[in-house]
Coordinates of C-alpha atoms in Angstrom, one line a residue:
Chain A
M137 CA -160.6 -187.1 -182.9
I138 CA -157.4 -186.9 -181.3
R139 CA -154.7 -184.3 -182.7
V140 CA -151.0 -183.8 -181.9
E141 CA -149.2 -180.9 -183.4
R142 CA -145.5 -179.9 -183.0
I143 CA -145.0 -181.4 -179.6
H144 CA -141.8 -180.7 -177.6
K145 CA -141.0 -181.7 -174.3
H146 CA -137.8 -181.4 -172.8
F147 CA -136.9 -183.1 -169.1
G148 CA -133.9 -180.8 -168.1
R149 CA -131.4 -180.8 -170.7
L150 CA -133.1 -183.9 -172.1
H151 CA -135.0 -183.5 -175.5
V152 CA -137.6 -186.1 -175.4
L153 CA -140.2 -185.2 -177.9
R154 CA -139.2 -183.4 -180.8
G155 CA -141.9 -182.2 -183.0
I156 CA -144.0 -184.8 -182.8
T157 CA -147.3 -184.3 -185.2
F158 CA -150.0 -186.7 -185.8
D159 CA -153.7 -187.1 -186.4
L160 CA -156.2 -189.9 -184.8
P161 CA -159.2 -190.5 -186.5
R162 CA -162.4 -191.8 -184.7
G163 CA -162.7 -195.3 -184.4
E164 CA -159.3 -195.7 -185.4
A165 CA -156.5 -198.1 -183.3
L166 CA -153.1 -196.5 -183.8
V167 CA -150.3 -198.5 -182.4
I168 CA -146.6 -196.7 -181.6
I169 CA -143.5 -198.8 -181.1
G170 CA -140.0 -197.9 -180.9
P171 CA -137.1 -198.6 -178.4
S172 CA -137.3 -197.6 -175.1
G173 CA -136.3 -193.7 -174.2
S174 CA -137.5 -193.3 -177.4
G175 CA -140.4 -190.5 -175.8
K176 CA -143.5 -193.0 -176.8
S177 CA -144.7 -192.9 -172.9
T178 CA -144.1 -189.2 -172.5
L179 CA -146.3 -188.4 -176.0
L180 CA -149.0 -190.5 -174.2
R181 CA -149.0 -188.6 -171.2
C182 CA -148.7 -185.5 -173.1
I183 CA -152.1 -186.0 -174.8
N184 CA -153.6 -186.6 -171.3
L185 CA -151.7 -183.7 -169.7
L186 CA -150.1 -185.8 -167.2
V187 CA -147.3 -184.4 -168.8
E188 CA -147.4 -180.6 -170.1
P189 CA -146.0 -179.9 -173.5
D190 CA -143.2 -177.2 -173.7
E191 CA -144.6 -176.4 -177.5
G192 CA -147.2 -177.4 -179.7
K193 CA -150.9 -178.4 -179.4
V194 CA -152.7 -181.5 -177.9
I195 CA -156.1 -181.2 -179.9
I196 CA -158.7 -183.3 -178.4
D197 CA -162.1 -183.2 -180.5
G198 CA -161.4 -180.2 -182.2
V199 CA -160.7 -178.2 -178.9
Q200 CA -157.0 -177.2 -178.0
V201 CA -156.7 -178.6 -174.7
N202 CA -153.0 -177.6 -173.1
R203 CA -153.7 -174.2 -172.8
P204 CA -154.1 -172.3 -169.4
D205 CA -158.1 -171.7 -169.7
I206 CA -158.9 -174.9 -169.8
R207 CA -158.4 -177.2 -166.8
P208 CA -156.4 -180.3 -167.5
E209 CA -158.4 -182.3 -165.2
W210 CA -161.6 -181.7 -168.3
A211 CA -158.9 -182.9 -170.7
R212 CA -158.3 -186.4 -168.3
Q213 CA -162.0 -187.2 -168.2
Q214 CA -162.3 -187.1 -172.5
V215 CA -159.2 -189.8 -172.3
G216 CA -158.8 -192.8 -170.5
M217 CA -155.4 -194.0 -169.7
V218 CA -154.4 -197.6 -168.9
F219 CA -151.1 -197.9 -167.1
Q220 CA -147.9 -200.8 -167.5
S221 CA -148.0 -201.0 -164.1
F222 CA -151.8 -201.1 -163.4
N223 CA -152.1 -198.6 -161.0
L224 CA -155.3 -200.1 -159.5
F225 CA -156.5 -198.3 -155.7
T226 CA -155.1 -200.6 -153.7
H227 CA -157.6 -199.8 -150.5
L228 CA -160.5 -200.3 -152.9
N229 CA -161.9 -203.7 -154.5
A230 CA -162.3 -203.8 -158.1
L231 CA -166.1 -202.8 -158.0
E232 CA -165.3 -199.5 -156.2
N233 CA -161.9 -198.9 -158.2
V234 CA -164.5 -199.1 -161.4
A235 CA -167.3 -197.2 -159.5
L236 CA -165.2 -194.3 -158.2
G237 CA -164.6 -192.0 -161.3
P238 CA -168.2 -192.0 -162.4
I239 CA -168.8 -191.0 -158.4
R240 CA -166.5 -188.4 -157.3
V241 CA -165.7 -187.2 -161.0
K242 CA -169.0 -187.3 -162.7
G243 CA -171.3 -186.8 -159.4
M244 CA -173.3 -190.0 -160.2
A245 CA -175.3 -191.8 -157.8
R246 CA -173.6 -194.8 -156.2
E247 CA -175.8 -197.3 -157.1
A248 CA -175.8 -196.3 -160.4
A249 CA -172.3 -196.1 -160.6
E250 CA -171.7 -199.7 -159.0
E251 CA -174.3 -201.2 -161.4
K252 CA -172.2 -199.5 -164.4
A253 CA -169.1 -200.9 -162.7
K254 CA -170.6 -204.3 -162.4
Q255 CA -171.5 -204.3 -166.5
L256 CA -168.0 -203.1 -167.2
L257 CA -166.3 -206.2 -164.8
A258 CA -168.4 -208.4 -166.8
R259 CA -167.5 -206.9 -169.9
V260 CA -163.6 -207.6 -169.5
G261 CA -164.9 -211.0 -168.2
L262 CA -164.3 -210.2 -164.2
A263 CA -168.4 -210.8 -163.3
A264 CA -167.0 -212.7 -160.5
K265 CA -164.2 -210.9 -159.1
T266 CA -166.2 -207.5 -158.4
Q267 CA -165.3 -207.7 -154.6
A268 CA -161.7 -208.7 -155.1
F269 CA -158.9 -206.4 -154.0
P270 CA -156.1 -205.6 -156.3
A271 CA -153.7 -207.5 -153.9
E272 CA -155.7 -210.7 -154.4
L273 CA -156.0 -210.6 -158.3
S274 CA -153.6 -211.8 -160.8
G275 CA -151.7 -209.0 -163.0
G276 CA -154.0 -210.0 -166.1
Q277 CA -157.1 -209.7 -163.7
Q278 CA -156.0 -206.2 -162.4
Q279 CA -154.8 -204.9 -165.7
R280 CA -158.5 -206.3 -166.8
V281 CA -160.2 -203.7 -163.9
A282 CA -157.8 -200.9 -165.0
I283 CA -159.3 -201.1 -168.5
A284 CA -162.8 -201.3 -167.0
R285 CA -161.7 -198.3 -164.9
A286 CA -160.9 -196.2 -167.9
L287 CA -164.2 -197.4 -169.7
A288 CA -166.5 -196.3 -166.7
M289 CA -165.9 -192.5 -167.4
D290 CA -167.0 -192.9 -171.1
P291 CA -163.8 -191.4 -172.4
K292 CA -163.5 -190.6 -176.4
A293 CA -160.3 -192.6 -176.5
I294 CA -158.2 -194.7 -174.4
L295 CA -154.3 -194.8 -174.2
F296 CA -152.5 -198.3 -173.5
D297 CA -149.0 -197.3 -172.1
E298 CA -147.5 -200.7 -172.4
P299 CA -150.7 -202.6 -170.5
T300 CA -148.6 -205.9 -171.0
S301 CA -145.0 -205.1 -170.2
A302 CA -145.5 -206.1 -166.4
L303 CA -147.5 -209.5 -167.2
D304 CA -146.6 -212.9 -167.0
P305 CA -146.5 -214.6 -170.4
E306 CA -149.8 -216.6 -169.4
Y307 CA -151.7 -213.3 -168.7
I308 CA -151.1 -211.5 -171.9
R309 CA -153.6 -213.0 -173.8
E310 CA -156.4 -212.3 -171.8
V311 CA -155.6 -208.6 -171.6
L312 CA -155.2 -208.4 -175.6
D313 CA -158.3 -210.2 -176.2
V314 CA -160.4 -207.2 -174.3
M315 CA -158.2 -204.8 -176.1
T316 CA -158.9 -205.9 -179.4
A317 CA -163.0 -206.9 -178.6
L318 CA -162.7 -202.8 -177.7
A319 CA -161.1 -202.0 -181.0
R320 CA -163.5 -204.1 -182.6
D321 CA -166.5 -202.1 -180.8
G322 CA -164.8 -198.8 -182.6
M323 CA -163.4 -197.8 -179.5
T324 CA -160.5 -195.0 -180.6
M325 CA -157.2 -195.9 -178.8
V326 CA -153.4 -195.2 -178.8
V327 CA -151.2 -198.2 -177.8
V328 CA -148.0 -198.2 -176.9
T329 CA -146.9 -202.2 -176.9
H330 CA -144.1 -204.5 -178.0
E331 CA -146.8 -207.2 -179.2
M332 CA -146.1 -207.1 -182.4
G333 CA -149.0 -209.9 -183.3
F334 CA -151.4 -207.4 -181.6
A335 CA -150.3 -204.5 -183.7
S336 CA -150.2 -206.3 -186.8
N337 CA -153.8 -207.4 -185.9
V338 CA -155.4 -204.7 -184.6
A339 CA -153.7 -201.6 -185.6
Q340 CA -155.2 -199.5 -188.7
R341 CA -151.8 -197.7 -188.7
I342 CA -148.5 -197.9 -186.8
L343 CA -146.0 -195.2 -185.8
F344 CA -142.3 -195.7 -185.3
M345 CA -140.7 -193.7 -182.7
D346 CA -137.0 -193.0 -182.2
A347 CA -135.2 -190.1 -180.2
G348 CA -137.9 -188.3 -179.7
M349 CA -139.1 -188.4 -183.4
I350 CA -141.7 -190.2 -185.6
I351 CA -139.4 -191.9 -188.0
E352 CA -142.3 -194.0 -190.3
E353 CA -145.7 -194.3 -190.3
G354 CA -147.8 -196.6 -191.9
R355 CA -150.2 -199.7 -192.3
P356 CA -148.8 -202.7 -190.0
E357 CA -148.0 -204.6 -193.4
E358 CA -145.5 -202.1 -194.8
I359 CA -143.9 -201.1 -191.2
F360 CA -143.2 -204.9 -190.6
G361 CA -143.0 -206.4 -194.1
N362 CA -141.5 -203.5 -196.2
P363 CA -140.1 -200.8 -194.0
K364 CA -138.6 -197.9 -195.6
H365 CA -136.3 -196.0 -193.1
E366 CA -133.0 -198.0 -192.3
R367 CA -133.7 -198.0 -188.2
T368 CA -137.3 -199.0 -188.5
R369 CA -135.7 -201.8 -190.3
A370 CA -133.4 -202.7 -188.0
F371 CA -136.0 -202.3 -184.7
V372 CA -138.4 -204.7 -186.3
G373 CA -135.3 -206.9 -187.5
K374 CA -134.7 -207.3 -183.8
I375 CA -138.3 -207.4 -182.7
L376 CA -139.6 -209.9 -185.0
R377 CA -136.8 -212.2 -185.0
Chain B
M298 CA -166.5 -202.9 -125.6
A299 CA -168.6 -205.9 -126.1
T300 CA -171.1 -203.9 -128.2
A301 CA -168.5 -202.5 -130.2
E302 CA -166.9 -205.6 -131.1
A303 CA -170.1 -207.4 -131.8
T304 CA -170.9 -204.4 -134.1
L305 CA -167.5 -204.8 -135.5
G306 CA -168.3 -208.6 -136.3
R307 CA -168.1 -208.1 -139.9
Q308 CA -164.7 -206.9 -140.1
T309 CA -163.5 -209.0 -137.3
E310 CA -162.9 -211.9 -139.9
R311 CA -160.3 -210.0 -141.3
A312 CA -158.3 -209.9 -138.5
P313 CA -154.8 -212.1 -138.4
F314 CA -157.2 -214.3 -135.8
P315 CA -160.6 -213.9 -134.9
H316 CA -161.0 -212.9 -131.1
A317 CA -157.3 -210.9 -130.9
S318 CA -158.9 -208.1 -129.2
A319 CA -161.0 -210.1 -126.7
I320 CA -157.9 -211.7 -126.0
R321 CA -156.1 -208.3 -125.6
I322 CA -158.5 -206.9 -123.0
T323 CA -158.6 -210.4 -121.2
E324 CA -154.5 -210.0 -120.9
A325 CA -154.9 -206.7 -119.4
L326 CA -157.6 -207.5 -117.1
V327 CA -156.0 -211.0 -115.8
G328 CA -152.5 -208.5 -115.5
G329 CA -154.3 -206.0 -113.8
T330 CA -155.8 -208.5 -111.0
I331 CA -152.6 -210.1 -110.9
F332 CA -150.8 -206.7 -109.9
V333 CA -153.7 -205.9 -107.6
V334 CA -153.3 -209.7 -106.0
V335 CA -149.9 -208.8 -105.4
L336 CA -150.1 -205.6 -103.7
E337 CA -153.0 -206.6 -101.5
V338 CA -152.1 -209.9 -100.4
F339 CA -148.2 -210.1 -100.8
L340 CA -146.9 -206.7 -99.7
G341 CA -150.4 -206.1 -97.4
F342 CA -151.0 -202.8 -98.7
N343 CA -154.7 -201.8 -98.5
L344 CA -155.4 -200.5 -102.1
L345 CA -159.0 -199.0 -100.9
D346 CA -157.8 -197.5 -97.6
P347 CA -160.9 -195.5 -96.2
A348 CA -158.5 -193.1 -94.4
L349 CA -156.5 -192.3 -97.7
W350 CA -159.2 -191.8 -99.8
S351 CA -161.2 -190.1 -98.0
L352 CA -159.0 -187.3 -98.2
Y353 CA -157.6 -188.1 -101.8
G354 CA -160.8 -189.4 -103.4
S355 CA -161.6 -185.6 -104.1
V356 CA -157.7 -184.7 -105.1
F357 CA -157.7 -187.8 -107.9
L358 CA -161.0 -187.2 -109.4
A359 CA -160.3 -183.1 -109.8
G360 CA -156.8 -184.5 -111.2
I361 CA -158.4 -186.9 -113.8
V362 CA -161.2 -184.0 -114.9
R363 CA -158.2 -181.6 -115.2
T364 CA -156.3 -184.4 -117.3
L365 CA -158.8 -185.1 -119.5
T366 CA -159.4 -181.7 -120.1
Y367 CA -155.6 -181.1 -121.5
I368 CA -156.3 -184.4 -123.7
A369 CA -159.0 -182.9 -125.0
L370 CA -157.3 -179.7 -126.0
V371 CA -153.7 -180.8 -126.7
L372 CA -154.8 -184.3 -128.9
P373 CA -156.9 -182.6 -131.7
V374 CA -154.6 -179.6 -131.9
S375 CA -151.3 -181.4 -132.3
V376 CA -152.9 -184.0 -134.8
S377 CA -154.2 -181.3 -137.1
I378 CA -151.0 -179.5 -137.3
G379 CA -149.1 -182.5 -137.5
F380 CA -151.2 -183.8 -140.5
A381 CA -150.5 -179.7 -141.5
L382 CA -146.6 -180.7 -141.3
G383 CA -146.9 -184.0 -142.9
W384 CA -148.6 -182.6 -145.9
A385 CA -146.4 -179.3 -146.0
R386 CA -143.3 -181.5 -146.2
V387 CA -144.2 -183.6 -149.3
S388 CA -145.8 -180.7 -151.2
R389 CA -144.1 -179.5 -154.3
F390 CA -143.9 -176.0 -153.2
R391 CA -140.8 -175.8 -151.4
A392 CA -142.4 -172.3 -149.8
L393 CA -144.3 -175.2 -147.4
A394 CA -142.0 -177.6 -147.3
W395 CA -139.0 -175.8 -145.8
P396 CA -140.7 -174.1 -143.1
A397 CA -142.1 -177.2 -142.2
T398 CA -138.9 -178.8 -141.9
V399 CA -137.6 -176.1 -140.0
Y400 CA -140.7 -176.7 -137.8
V401 CA -140.1 -180.6 -137.0
E402 CA -136.3 -180.3 -136.6
F403 CA -136.5 -177.5 -134.0
F404 CA -139.8 -179.1 -132.1
R405 CA -138.1 -182.2 -132.2
G406 CA -134.9 -181.5 -130.8
V407 CA -135.8 -179.5 -127.9
P408 CA -137.1 -180.8 -124.3
P409 CA -140.8 -180.6 -123.9
L410 CA -140.9 -179.5 -120.3
V411 CA -138.5 -176.4 -122.0
I412 CA -141.1 -175.5 -124.5
V413 CA -144.1 -175.7 -121.8
I414 CA -142.1 -173.4 -119.3
F415 CA -141.5 -170.9 -121.9
A416 CA -145.0 -171.1 -123.2
S417 CA -146.5 -170.5 -120.2
I418 CA -144.1 -168.1 -118.6
L419 CA -143.3 -166.0 -121.7
G420 CA -146.2 -166.5 -123.9
P421 CA -149.0 -165.1 -121.9
N422 CA -146.9 -161.5 -122.6
L423 CA -147.7 -161.9 -126.4
F424 CA -151.2 -161.3 -125.3
P425 CA -153.2 -157.9 -124.4
E426 CA -152.7 -157.2 -120.6
R427 CA -156.7 -157.9 -120.1
F428 CA -156.2 -161.5 -121.2
Q429 CA -153.4 -162.6 -119.3
S430 CA -154.2 -164.6 -116.3
V431 CA -152.7 -167.8 -114.6
Q432 CA -155.1 -169.8 -117.1
L433 CA -154.0 -168.1 -120.1
G434 CA -150.3 -169.9 -119.4
L435 CA -151.9 -172.8 -118.2
I436 CA -153.4 -172.9 -122.2
L437 CA -150.3 -171.8 -123.4
G438 CA -148.5 -174.6 -121.5
A439 CA -150.5 -177.1 -122.6
L440 CA -150.7 -176.1 -126.4
A441 CA -146.7 -176.2 -126.3
I442 CA -146.9 -179.8 -125.5
G443 CA -149.1 -180.1 -128.7
L444 CA -146.9 -178.1 -130.6
H445 CA -144.2 -180.7 -129.5
S446 CA -146.0 -183.9 -130.5
A447 CA -147.4 -182.5 -133.5
S448 CA -143.5 -182.6 -135.0
F449 CA -143.5 -186.1 -134.1
Q450 CA -146.8 -186.4 -135.8
G451 CA -145.8 -184.5 -138.7
E452 CA -142.8 -186.8 -139.3
I453 CA -145.4 -190.0 -139.2
F454 CA -148.1 -188.6 -141.6
R455 CA -144.8 -187.6 -144.1
A456 CA -143.9 -191.2 -143.9
G457 CA -147.7 -192.4 -144.8
F458 CA -148.1 -189.8 -147.8
Q459 CA -144.4 -191.1 -149.0
S460 CA -145.6 -194.7 -148.6
V461 CA -148.1 -194.0 -151.5
P462 CA -146.8 -194.6 -154.9
R463 CA -146.6 -191.9 -157.4
G464 CA -148.6 -194.4 -159.6
Q465 CA -151.6 -194.1 -157.5
L466 CA -152.0 -190.4 -157.8
E467 CA -151.2 -190.6 -161.7
A468 CA -154.0 -192.9 -162.0
A469 CA -156.4 -190.4 -160.3
Q470 CA -155.7 -187.8 -161.9
A471 CA -155.9 -190.0 -165.4
I472 CA -159.7 -190.5 -164.6
G473 CA -159.9 -186.8 -164.3
M474 CA -159.7 -185.8 -160.8
Q475 CA -158.9 -182.9 -159.1
P476 CA -155.8 -182.3 -156.6
L477 CA -158.2 -182.5 -153.4
Q478 CA -160.3 -185.1 -154.5
S479 CA -157.2 -187.4 -155.0
M480 CA -156.1 -186.5 -151.9
R481 CA -159.2 -187.5 -150.2
S482 CA -160.5 -190.3 -152.3
V483 CA -157.0 -191.9 -152.9
V484 CA -153.9 -190.9 -151.7
L485 CA -155.1 -190.3 -148.0
P486 CA -156.7 -193.3 -146.9
Q487 CA -153.7 -195.3 -148.6
A488 CA -151.4 -192.9 -146.1
L489 CA -153.7 -193.2 -143.2
R490 CA -153.6 -197.1 -143.4
L491 CA -149.8 -196.9 -142.6
S492 CA -150.1 -193.8 -140.6
L493 CA -152.6 -195.1 -137.9
P494 CA -150.4 -197.8 -136.2
P495 CA -147.2 -195.1 -135.1
L496 CA -149.9 -192.4 -134.6
S497 CA -151.2 -194.6 -131.8
N498 CA -148.0 -194.6 -130.2
E499 CA -147.7 -190.9 -130.3
F500 CA -150.8 -190.8 -129.1
A501 CA -149.9 -193.2 -125.9
V502 CA -147.3 -190.7 -125.7
L503 CA -148.6 -187.8 -125.6
I504 CA -151.7 -188.5 -123.0
K505 CA -149.0 -189.1 -120.8
D506 CA -146.8 -186.2 -121.5
T507 CA -149.8 -183.9 -120.3
S508 CA -148.0 -184.8 -116.8
L509 CA -145.4 -182.6 -117.4
M510 CA -148.0 -179.6 -116.8
A511 CA -147.0 -180.7 -113.5
I512 CA -143.9 -178.6 -113.9
I513 CA -146.0 -175.3 -113.9
S514 CA -148.7 -176.2 -111.4
G515 CA -151.2 -177.6 -113.9
G516 CA -153.4 -179.1 -111.3
E517 CA -153.7 -182.3 -113.4
L518 CA -153.7 -185.8 -112.0
F519 CA -150.0 -186.1 -111.6
H520 CA -149.6 -182.7 -110.2
R521 CA -152.4 -182.5 -107.7
S522 CA -151.2 -186.2 -106.3
Q523 CA -147.7 -185.2 -106.0
L524 CA -148.9 -182.0 -104.1
F525 CA -151.5 -184.4 -102.0
M526 CA -148.3 -186.8 -101.0
D527 CA -146.0 -183.5 -100.2
Q528 CA -148.6 -182.4 -97.8
S529 CA -149.4 -185.5 -96.3
V530 CA -145.8 -186.1 -95.4
L531 CA -144.8 -183.0 -94.6
T532 CA -148.1 -182.4 -92.0
G533 CA -147.4 -185.9 -90.8
T534 CA -150.9 -186.7 -91.3
G535 CA -150.1 -189.7 -94.3
Q536 CA -148.6 -193.4 -94.0
L537 CA -145.5 -194.1 -95.8
H538 CA -147.4 -196.8 -97.8
W539 CA -150.0 -194.1 -99.0
L540 CA -146.8 -193.6 -101.4
F541 CA -147.7 -196.9 -103.4
I542 CA -151.1 -196.7 -103.2
V543 CA -151.3 -193.2 -104.5
W544 CA -149.2 -193.9 -107.7
T545 CA -150.7 -197.0 -108.1
A546 CA -153.6 -195.4 -108.7
V547 CA -152.3 -193.0 -110.7
A548 CA -150.6 -195.1 -113.3
A549 CA -153.8 -197.0 -113.6
V550 CA -155.8 -194.2 -114.5
Y551 CA -152.7 -193.1 -117.6
F552 CA -153.0 -196.7 -118.5
V553 CA -156.8 -196.6 -118.8
M554 CA -156.9 -193.4 -121.1
T555 CA -153.8 -194.8 -123.1
F556 CA -155.5 -198.0 -123.6
T557 CA -158.7 -196.4 -124.2
V558 CA -157.4 -194.5 -127.2
T559 CA -155.2 -197.1 -128.4
R560 CA -158.0 -199.6 -128.9
A561 CA -160.4 -197.1 -130.6
M562 CA -157.0 -196.5 -133.1
R563 CA -157.3 -200.1 -133.4
L564 CA -161.0 -199.5 -134.7
L565 CA -159.8 -196.6 -137.0
E566 CA -157.0 -199.1 -138.5
R567 CA -159.5 -201.9 -139.4
K568 CA -161.8 -199.3 -141.4
Y569 CA -158.5 -198.7 -143.6
H570 CA -157.6 -202.3 -143.8
A571 CA -156.9 -203.3 -147.7
R572 CA -157.6 -206.5 -148.6
G573 CA -154.3 -208.5 -149.2
L574 CA -152.0 -205.9 -148.2
E575 CA -151.8 -207.4 -144.6
G576 CA -148.5 -208.1 -145.1
I577 CA -146.3 -211.0 -143.3
S578 CA -147.4 -212.6 -140.0
I579 CA -144.5 -214.6 -138.9

């Protein structure tokens, strides 16, 4: 579904990603953990080409997308993204936020798009909030609208960039519940998170990254229960304490 | 105005208090009436003096028409250039941003009168001889006012663009929007929300700045009224108190034009209103 091959990325003199390779089969939920500055977010942004990799290949559904003859917009339509800071369009209400992509990008008729948006908002538990503007919603509600907005494009996979890190503790649960339901429905997803409970319950696989490299990967019980690498052990020890 | 308010009924609920614009209009009417009463009753001027208006009436109307013509020419030109400047200044292409900065710094710092004089006197020489005429000089002079205002409007639009957080653009990109689409559907509506109030300000200045055309005999309201007063004083046909009446009438016309445009801008502001982002009210 998603394959990343020997990705390198530099920001100035900083070598942020040093040859990342992984493969994500359809329907799998992959969680990426690692200390801040390890390149997790940059890796996610390379997958939907918000950041252009310097070297290496990003392959979505068998098509290499980081090459000059493919528009990055096309690649981004295949893969949804949910941001740490929600980034809902502040001038649009919840319904319009979700319907905007289908209308403007897919050319869907407004009525059909709004009907679809209503269903998606109901799916994330916000049927009553379709007319609310982002500034009138709690963080948890905003993030659930953002998930609906990503789903509205019928993506082949969704990337989650620390989706609960900006939330007050009481709202984390509702967002994780929506994500868990998505994973159970077979959505392919890559999640950067510090929520170890979510990681061990939902992820089929966990990648541990440090200093721009994948240090270790494995099933949750391996990574958390019996990490092989010293750096993984140190990080997991700090997180689980 | 009443019908405009009625059709806006739905949005009016969003205003900080329900009848804000009705109150503003009442204020303007009451203030204007008090001003007239002071002139008429306490200072003893006859504002509708037939002796004056029989001579000045046609001058007054011709001046208004010419002033409106200049505004109709200059306003759209200056907004277009100002918008392009603001966009260019936030462009990631240095080749666009740099000339825009030079333009803004230059026109912002030079007195508009000087630009008007240069444009109207030297400007026509840039055109082939058969196009050169008094009218061309006037058009170029008026455009010069627009170019000057555009430098200020450029900064207003730049501030608007820069107030839109980077994440908004990223979110638009992430759902697959192309650069121009995300500009139109996501960045622009949010930039305009914050640009419109200072833009109304600049429009008010621009409308009144058309009176600078008087320096090159522009034939607009200010210029014609000044000529009329000079002549009536020199020839002895006029009376001294006409001075107050004429300039009160001129001021009233500029006020009505400015007020109309800024009220119209308020309607636009409501269109771009985002609920929950009203800011504080103290």
